[in-house]
mmCIF file of C-alpha atoms in Angstrom:
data_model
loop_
_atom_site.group_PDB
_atom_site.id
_atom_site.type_symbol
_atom_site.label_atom_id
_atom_site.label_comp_id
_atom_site.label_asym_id
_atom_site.label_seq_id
_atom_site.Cartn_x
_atom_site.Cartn_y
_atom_site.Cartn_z
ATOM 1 C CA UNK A 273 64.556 156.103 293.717
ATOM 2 C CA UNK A 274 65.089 159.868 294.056
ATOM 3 C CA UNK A 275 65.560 161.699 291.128
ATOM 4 C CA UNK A 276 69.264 162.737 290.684
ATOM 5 C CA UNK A 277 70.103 167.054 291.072
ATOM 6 C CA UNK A 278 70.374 168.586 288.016
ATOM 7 C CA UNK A 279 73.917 169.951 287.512
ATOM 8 C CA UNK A 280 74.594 173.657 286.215
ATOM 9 C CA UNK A 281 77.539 172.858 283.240
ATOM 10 C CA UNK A 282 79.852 175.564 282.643
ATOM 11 C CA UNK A 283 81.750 176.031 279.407
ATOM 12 C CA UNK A 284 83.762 178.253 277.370
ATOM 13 C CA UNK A 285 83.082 181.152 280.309
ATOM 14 C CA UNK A 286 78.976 180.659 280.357
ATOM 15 C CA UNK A 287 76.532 178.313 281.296
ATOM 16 C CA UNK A 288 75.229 175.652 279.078
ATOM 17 C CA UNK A 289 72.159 175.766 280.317
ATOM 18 C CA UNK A 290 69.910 178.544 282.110
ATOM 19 C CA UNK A 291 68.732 177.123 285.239
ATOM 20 C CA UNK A 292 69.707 178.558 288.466
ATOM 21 C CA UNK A 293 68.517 175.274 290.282
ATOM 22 C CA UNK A 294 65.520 175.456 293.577
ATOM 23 C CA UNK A 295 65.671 175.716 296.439
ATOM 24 C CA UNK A 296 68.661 176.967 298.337
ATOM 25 C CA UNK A 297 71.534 174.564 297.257
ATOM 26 C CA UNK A 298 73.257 174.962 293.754
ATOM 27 C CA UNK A 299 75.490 172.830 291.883
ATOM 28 C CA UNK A 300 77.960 173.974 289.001
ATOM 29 C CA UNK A 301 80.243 171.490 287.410
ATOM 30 C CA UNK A 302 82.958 171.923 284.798
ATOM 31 C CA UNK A 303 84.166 169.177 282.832
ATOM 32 C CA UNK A 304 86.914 168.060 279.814
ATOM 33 C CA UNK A 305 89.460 170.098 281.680
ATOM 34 C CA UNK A 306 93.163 169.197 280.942
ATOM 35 C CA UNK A 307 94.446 168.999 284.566
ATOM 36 C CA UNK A 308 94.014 169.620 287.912
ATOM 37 C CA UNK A 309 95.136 173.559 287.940
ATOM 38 C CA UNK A 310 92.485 174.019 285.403
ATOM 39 C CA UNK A 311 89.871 172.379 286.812
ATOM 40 C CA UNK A 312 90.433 174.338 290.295
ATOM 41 C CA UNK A 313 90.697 177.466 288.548
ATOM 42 C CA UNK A 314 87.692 177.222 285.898
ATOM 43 C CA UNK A 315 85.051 175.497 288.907
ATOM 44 C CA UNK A 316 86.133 178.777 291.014
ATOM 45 C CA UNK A 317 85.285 181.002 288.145
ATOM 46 C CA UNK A 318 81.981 178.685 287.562
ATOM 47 C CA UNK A 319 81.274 179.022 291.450
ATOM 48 C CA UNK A 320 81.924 182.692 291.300
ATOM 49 C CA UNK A 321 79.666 183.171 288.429
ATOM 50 C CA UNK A 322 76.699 181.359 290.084
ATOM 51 C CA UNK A 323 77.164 183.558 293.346
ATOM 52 C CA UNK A 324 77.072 186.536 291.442
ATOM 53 C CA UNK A 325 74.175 185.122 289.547
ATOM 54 C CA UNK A 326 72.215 184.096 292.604
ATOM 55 C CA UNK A 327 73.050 186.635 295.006
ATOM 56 C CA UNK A 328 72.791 189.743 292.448
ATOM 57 C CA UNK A 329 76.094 191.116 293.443
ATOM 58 C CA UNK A 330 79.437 192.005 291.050
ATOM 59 C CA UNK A 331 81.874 189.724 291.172
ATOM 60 C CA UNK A 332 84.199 192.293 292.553
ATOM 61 C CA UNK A 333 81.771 191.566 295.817
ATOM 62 C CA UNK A 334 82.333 188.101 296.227
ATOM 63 C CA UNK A 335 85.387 186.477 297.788
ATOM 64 C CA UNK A 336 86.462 183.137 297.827
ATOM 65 C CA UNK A 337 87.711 181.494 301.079
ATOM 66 C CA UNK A 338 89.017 178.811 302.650
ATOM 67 C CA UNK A 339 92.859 177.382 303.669
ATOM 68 C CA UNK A 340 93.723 173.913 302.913
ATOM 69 C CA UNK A 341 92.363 171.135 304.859
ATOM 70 C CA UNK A 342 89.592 173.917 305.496
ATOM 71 C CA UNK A 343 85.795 173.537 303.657
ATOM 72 C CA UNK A 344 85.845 176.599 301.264
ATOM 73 C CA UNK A 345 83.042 179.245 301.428
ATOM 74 C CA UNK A 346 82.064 182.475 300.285
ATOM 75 C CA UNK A 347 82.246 185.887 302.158
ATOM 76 C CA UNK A 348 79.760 188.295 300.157
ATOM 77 C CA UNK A 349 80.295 191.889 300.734
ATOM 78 C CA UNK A 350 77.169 192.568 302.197
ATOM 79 C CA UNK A 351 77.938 190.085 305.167
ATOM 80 C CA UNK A 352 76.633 186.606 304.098
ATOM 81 C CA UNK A 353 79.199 183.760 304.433
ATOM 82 C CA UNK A 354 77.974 180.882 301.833
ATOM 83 C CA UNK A 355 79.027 177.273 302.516
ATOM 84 C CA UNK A 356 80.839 175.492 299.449
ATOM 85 C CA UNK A 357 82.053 171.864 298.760
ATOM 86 C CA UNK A 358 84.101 171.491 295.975
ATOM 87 C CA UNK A 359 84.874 167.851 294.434
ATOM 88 C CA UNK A 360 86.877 166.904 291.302
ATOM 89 C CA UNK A 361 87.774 163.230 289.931
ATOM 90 C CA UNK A 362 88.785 162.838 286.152
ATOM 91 C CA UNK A 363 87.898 165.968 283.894
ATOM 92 C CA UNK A 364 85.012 166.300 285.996
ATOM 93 C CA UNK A 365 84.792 168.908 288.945
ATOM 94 C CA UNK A 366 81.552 169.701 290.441
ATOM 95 C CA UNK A 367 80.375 172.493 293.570
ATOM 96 C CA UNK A 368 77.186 173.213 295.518
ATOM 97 C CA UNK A 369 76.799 176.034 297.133
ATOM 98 C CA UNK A 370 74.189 176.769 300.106
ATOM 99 C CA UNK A 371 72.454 179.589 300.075
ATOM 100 C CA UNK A 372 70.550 178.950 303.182
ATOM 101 C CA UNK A 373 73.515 179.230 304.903
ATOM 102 C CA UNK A 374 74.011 175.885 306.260
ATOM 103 C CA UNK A 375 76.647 173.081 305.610
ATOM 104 C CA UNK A 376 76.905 171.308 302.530
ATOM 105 C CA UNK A 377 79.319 168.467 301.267
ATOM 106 C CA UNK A 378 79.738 167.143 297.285
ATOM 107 C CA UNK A 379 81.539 164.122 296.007
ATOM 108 C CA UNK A 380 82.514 163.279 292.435
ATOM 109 C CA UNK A 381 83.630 159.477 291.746
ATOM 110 C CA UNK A 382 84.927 157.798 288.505
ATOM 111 C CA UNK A 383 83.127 153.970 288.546
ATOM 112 C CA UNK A 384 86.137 151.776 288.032
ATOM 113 C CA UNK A 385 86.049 147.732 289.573
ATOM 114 C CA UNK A 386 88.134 148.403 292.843
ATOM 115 C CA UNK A 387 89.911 145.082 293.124
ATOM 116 C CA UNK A 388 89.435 144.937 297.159
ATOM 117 C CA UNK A 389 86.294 146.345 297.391
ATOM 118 C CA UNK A 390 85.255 144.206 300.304
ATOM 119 C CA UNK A 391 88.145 145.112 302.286
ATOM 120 C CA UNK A 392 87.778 148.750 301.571
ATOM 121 C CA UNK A 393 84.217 148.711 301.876
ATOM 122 C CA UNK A 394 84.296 146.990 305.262
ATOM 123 C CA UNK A 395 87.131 149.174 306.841
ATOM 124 C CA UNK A 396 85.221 152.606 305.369
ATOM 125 C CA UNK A 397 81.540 152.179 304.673
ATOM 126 C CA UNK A 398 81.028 149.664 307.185
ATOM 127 C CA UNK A 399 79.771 146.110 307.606
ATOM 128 C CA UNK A 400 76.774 146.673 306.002
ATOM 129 C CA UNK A 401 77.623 148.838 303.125
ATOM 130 C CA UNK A 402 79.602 145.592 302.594
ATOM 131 C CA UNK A 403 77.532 142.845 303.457
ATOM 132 C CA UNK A 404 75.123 144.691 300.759
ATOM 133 C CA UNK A 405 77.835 144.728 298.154
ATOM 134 C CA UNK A 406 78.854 141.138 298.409
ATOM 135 C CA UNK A 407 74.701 140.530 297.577
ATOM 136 C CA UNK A 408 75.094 142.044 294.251
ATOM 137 C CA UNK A 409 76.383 140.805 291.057
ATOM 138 C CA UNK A 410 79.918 141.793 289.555
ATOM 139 C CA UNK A 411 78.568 143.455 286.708
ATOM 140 C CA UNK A 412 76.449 146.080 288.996
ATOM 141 C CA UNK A 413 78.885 146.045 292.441
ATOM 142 C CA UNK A 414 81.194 148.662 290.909
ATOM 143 C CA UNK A 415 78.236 151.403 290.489
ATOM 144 C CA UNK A 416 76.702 150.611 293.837
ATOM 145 C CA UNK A 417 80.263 150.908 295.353
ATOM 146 C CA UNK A 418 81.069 154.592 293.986
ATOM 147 C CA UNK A 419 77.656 155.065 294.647
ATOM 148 C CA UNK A 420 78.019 154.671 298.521
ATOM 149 C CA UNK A 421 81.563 155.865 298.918
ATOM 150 C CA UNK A 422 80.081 159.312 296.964
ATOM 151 C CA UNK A 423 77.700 159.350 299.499
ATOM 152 C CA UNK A 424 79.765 158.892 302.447
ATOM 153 C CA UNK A 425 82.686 161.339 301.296
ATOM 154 C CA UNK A 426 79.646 163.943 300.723
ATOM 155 C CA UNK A 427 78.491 163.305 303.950
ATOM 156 C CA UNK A 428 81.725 163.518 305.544
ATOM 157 C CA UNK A 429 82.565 167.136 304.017
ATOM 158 C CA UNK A 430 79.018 168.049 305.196
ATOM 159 C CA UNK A 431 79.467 167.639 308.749
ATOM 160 C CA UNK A 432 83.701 168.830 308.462
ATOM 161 C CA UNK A 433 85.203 165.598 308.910
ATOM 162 C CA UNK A 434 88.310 164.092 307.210
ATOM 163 C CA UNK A 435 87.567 160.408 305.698
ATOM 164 C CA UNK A 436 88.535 157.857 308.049
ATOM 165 C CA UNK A 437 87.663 154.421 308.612
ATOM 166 C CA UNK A 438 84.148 153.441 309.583
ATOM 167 C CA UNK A 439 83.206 154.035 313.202
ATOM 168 C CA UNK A 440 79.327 152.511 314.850
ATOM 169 C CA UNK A 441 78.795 155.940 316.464
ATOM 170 C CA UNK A 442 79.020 158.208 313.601
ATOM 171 C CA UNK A 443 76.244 156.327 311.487
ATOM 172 C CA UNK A 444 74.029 158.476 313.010
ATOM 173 C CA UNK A 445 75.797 161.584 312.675
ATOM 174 C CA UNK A 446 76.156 161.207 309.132
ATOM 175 C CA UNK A 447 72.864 159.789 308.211
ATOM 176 C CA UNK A 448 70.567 163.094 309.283
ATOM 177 C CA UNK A 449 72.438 164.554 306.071
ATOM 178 C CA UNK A 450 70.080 164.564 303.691
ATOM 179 C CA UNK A 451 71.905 162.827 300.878
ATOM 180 C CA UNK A 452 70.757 163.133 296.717
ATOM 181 C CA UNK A 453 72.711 161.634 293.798
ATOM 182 C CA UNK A 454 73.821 164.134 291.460
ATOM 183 C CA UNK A 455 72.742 164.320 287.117
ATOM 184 C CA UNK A 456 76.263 163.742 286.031
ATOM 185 C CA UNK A 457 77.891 161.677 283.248
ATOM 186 C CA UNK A 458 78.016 158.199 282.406
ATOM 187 C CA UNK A 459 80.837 156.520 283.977
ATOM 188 C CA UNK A 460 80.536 158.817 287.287
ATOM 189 C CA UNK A 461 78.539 159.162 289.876
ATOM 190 C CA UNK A 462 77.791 161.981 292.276
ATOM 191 C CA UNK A 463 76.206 162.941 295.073
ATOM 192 C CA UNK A 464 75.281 165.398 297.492
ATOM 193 C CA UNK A 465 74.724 166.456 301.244
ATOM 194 C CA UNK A 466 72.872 168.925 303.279
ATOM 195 C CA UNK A 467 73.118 169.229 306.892
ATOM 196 C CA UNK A 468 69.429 169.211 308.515
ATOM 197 C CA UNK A 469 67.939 172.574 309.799
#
């Protein structure tokens, strides 16, 4: 099994730990926040900080972009346009951020027992997401099921595409994003994808 991404935790206005992360994806995560303004307003600041961090610039240099129903991304002042996913569920909001300039989608997910899982897992993730499920035992189905729908919503926001039910032909599409779960909580799962190249 692939070791999950480590996750850069911000609180009280820092970092709680050092790490920048490798390579040219970042994640930054904020968590115990009291609502959803919050959290969008203290994983922008978190986001913000880890540009500045990573790129070497002010924050007066870094701009924040994106409408609604558009992916968010970066515009530094000396020209580079960063590619951001940004995914909340609970108190728990996470980002990555891709420095190498390509796309990038993230997913957050709360593990809860989704009472038609086979019916939603069927009509999203497909008929063998959900022929897999059924295999499993109760006790471990609701993990492997926010497990997979992470993945595919990650996927999804990787390649710019709203979630809709599963299709054959976009298996393909979605699978050359390379796909990693994320170091995040118990009682969550996470994950996140980079677009190939």
């Amino acid at each position: 099994m692939t070791a999950p991404l480590p996750v850069r935790w911000w609180a009280d206005g820092g970092y709680v730990d050092a790490s920048v992360g490798a390579g040219p994806a970042h994640v930054v995560g904020v968590r115990g926040q009291p609502d959803r303004a919050t959290a969008r307003r203290t994983i922008r600041a978190a986001v913000l900080a880890a540009l500045a961090h990573a790129s070497g610039l002010p924050l007066d240099r870094i701009r924040l972009c994106g409408a609604a129903g558009e992916a968010p991304y970066a515009l530094l002042d000396d020209g580079r346009r960063i590619a951001l996913s940004i995914s909340h569920d609970g108190d728990l909001s996470v980002a990555a951020l891709h420095l190498g300039g390509g796309a990038v989608g993230i997913d957050v997910m709360r593990v809860t027992d989704v009472p038609d899982w086979h019916a939603v897992a069927r009509d999203y993730l497909g008929p063998a997401c959900a022929a897999a499920l059924a295999r499993l035992p109760a006790p471990a189905r609701a993990a492997a099921f926010a497990r997979a729908w992470s993945a595919r919503e990650a996927r999804l926001k990787c390649r710019g595409l709203a979630l809709a039910e599963w299709r054959a032909g976009e298996d393909a599409r979605l699978a050359d994003c390379a796909c990693r779960p994320l170091a995040v909580p118990e009682g969550y799962v996470g994950s996140l994808a980079l677009a190939p190249g």
